[in-house]
Amino acid sequence: LSAAIRKIGSFDVILCGKQASDGDTAQVGPGISAHLDIPQVTYVKKIREISPGSAKVERMTEEGYDIVETPLPCLFTVVKEINTPRLPSLRGMMKAKSVKVLKWTADDIEANPKLLGLEGSPTRVVKIFTPAPRKGGELLKGDTSDIAKELAELLKDAVI
């Protein structure tokens, strides 16, 4: 993908999804930005502003969101909250049927064949699974000094 982007030429923003559904590893966007040596912002839920040379975005976090300003060119991985999809018009669907999609081969983008496909991948997805649910916690009761001692013992026992 980075070789194809280089072939296209100048750009300001590259948009990628947060993660793929096959390996679910969230590596495509960060990998492209690393190969192109450009900054990236992940989990973007809103693009607030794009001006010459910079962009300001909202990046989702577990606690809410951060506002991040970044130089351009840049790559954003976006979450589903970035947009509310709309149905295409009949005219748009008819037009889409006649669009010629440009197809490039590895030779067309001057990609190194040793870096392509499964053999060229630096990572392997060995197993995908849903982690076991966490067990419920325990409330410590008593006065503050007793709770502190009990907590210290629990933490000491938990260290591997």
XYZ file of C-alpha atoms in Angstrom, residues 1-159:
159
model
C 0.000 0.000 0.000
C 2.791 2.434 0.811
C 4.406 1.749 -2.590
C 1.092 2.505 -4.330
C 0.694 5.717 -2.332
C 4.228 6.779 -3.331
C 3.301 6.129 -6.979
C 0.198 8.339 -6.654
C 2.452 11.156 -5.476
C 1.657 14.142 -3.305
C -1.001 13.838 -0.588
C -2.035 15.562 2.623
C -4.168 12.977 4.454
C -4.483 9.200 4.261
C -7.566 7.653 5.877
C -7.580 4.034 7.038
C -10.034 2.043 9.082
C -9.195 1.309 12.688
C -8.654 -2.399 12.088
C -9.400 -5.196 9.649
C -11.934 -7.896 10.403
C -9.677 -10.769 9.349
C -6.646 -10.473 11.638
C -8.076 -7.694 13.822
C -4.538 -6.467 14.515
C -4.901 -2.734 13.717
C -1.518 -2.712 11.955
C -2.307 -1.512 8.421
C -2.548 2.239 9.101
C 0.431 2.377 11.463
C 2.428 0.209 9.045
C 1.707 2.535 6.117
C 2.694 5.597 8.161
C 5.931 3.901 9.222
C 6.812 2.963 5.619
C 6.037 6.494 4.415
C 7.763 8.079 7.438
C 4.794 10.328 8.209
C 2.953 10.960 11.500
C -0.203 9.066 12.377
C -3.156 9.621 14.669
C -5.168 6.533 15.576
C -8.813 6.177 16.653
C -9.891 9.470 15.049
C -13.604 10.137 15.587
C -13.777 13.651 14.140
C -11.660 15.842 11.898
C -12.128 19.325 13.378
C -9.970 21.334 11.017
C -7.567 20.897 8.132
C -5.477 23.891 7.168
C -2.334 24.240 5.062
C 0.323 22.158 6.806
C -1.693 20.917 9.797
C -4.847 19.185 11.003
C -6.746 19.126 14.284
C -8.682 15.958 15.163
C -10.556 14.319 18.019
C -8.990 10.997 19.015
C -11.111 8.530 21.014
C -9.769 7.293 24.345
C -11.251 5.059 27.036
C -12.063 8.172 29.087
C -13.516 10.260 26.229
C -11.361 11.948 23.607
C -8.203 13.996 23.121
C -7.813 16.886 20.715
C -4.653 16.333 18.683
C -2.961 18.718 16.272
C -0.582 17.173 13.762
C 1.500 18.314 10.818
C 0.550 17.244 7.305
C 0.989 14.953 5.508
C -0.451 12.538 8.057
C -2.307 9.242 8.304
C -5.485 8.834 10.362
C -7.068 5.561 11.406
C -10.745 6.290 11.909
C -13.462 4.721 14.056
C -17.080 4.180 13.033
C -18.151 7.372 14.827
C -16.364 9.434 12.128
C -19.410 9.291 9.855
C -23.066 8.400 9.547
C -23.300 6.386 6.324
C -26.021 7.276 3.882
C -27.605 5.186 1.154
C -26.433 5.999 -2.367
C -28.870 7.515 -4.810
C -30.073 5.487 -7.797
C -28.063 7.801 -10.035
C -24.972 7.206 -7.889
C -25.412 3.418 -8.040
C -25.768 3.512 -11.832
C -22.693 5.710 -12.144
C -20.690 3.364 -9.886
C -21.404 0.448 -12.240
C -19.600 2.200 -15.081
C -16.537 3.380 -13.156
C -13.284 1.876 -14.373
C -11.199 0.759 -11.413
C -7.478 1.236 -11.899
C -5.551 -1.948 -11.109
C -1.820 -2.024 -10.452
C 0.482 -4.997 -10.158
C 3.513 -5.221 -7.885
C 5.627 -4.316 -10.927
C 3.476 -1.240 -11.634
C 4.192 0.170 -8.162
C 7.795 -1.093 -8.112
C 7.151 -3.131 -4.960
C 9.778 -5.551 -3.704
C 8.168 -9.014 -4.149
C 10.019 -10.263 -1.055
C 8.004 -7.781 1.052
C 4.567 -8.809 -0.283
C 1.967 -11.333 0.813
C 2.244 -13.834 3.612
C 5.940 -14.465 3.003
C 6.738 -10.751 3.155
C 4.668 -10.033 6.237
C 6.650 -9.160 9.376
C 3.806 -10.508 11.561
C 1.672 -13.639 11.801
C -1.729 -13.990 13.438
C -1.404 -17.299 15.253
C -4.662 -17.344 17.182
C -7.712 -15.126 17.590
C -9.811 -15.604 20.721
C -12.096 -13.848 23.133
C -10.432 -13.475 26.539
C -12.160 -15.059 29.524
C -14.306 -12.619 31.485
C -12.624 -11.094 34.515
C -13.648 -12.372 37.890
C -15.397 -10.011 40.244
C -13.265 -8.053 42.668
C -13.384 -8.097 46.432
C -14.168 -5.181 48.712
C -11.830 -4.755 51.647
C -13.516 -3.761 54.876
C -12.259 -2.394 58.155
C -10.364 0.666 59.238
C -7.875 2.326 56.933
C -4.722 0.836 58.471
C -6.146 -2.727 58.331
C -7.241 -2.253 54.709
C -3.785 -0.889 53.798
C -2.042 -3.921 55.382
C -4.394 -6.398 53.693
C -3.995 -4.656 50.334
C -0.197 -4.691 50.692
C -0.304 -8.457 51.357
C -2.589 -9.077 48.378
C -0.313 -7.050 46.088
C 2.797 -8.776 47.414
C 1.237 -12.201 46.761
C 0.144 -11.150 43.264
C 3.683 -10.197 42.118
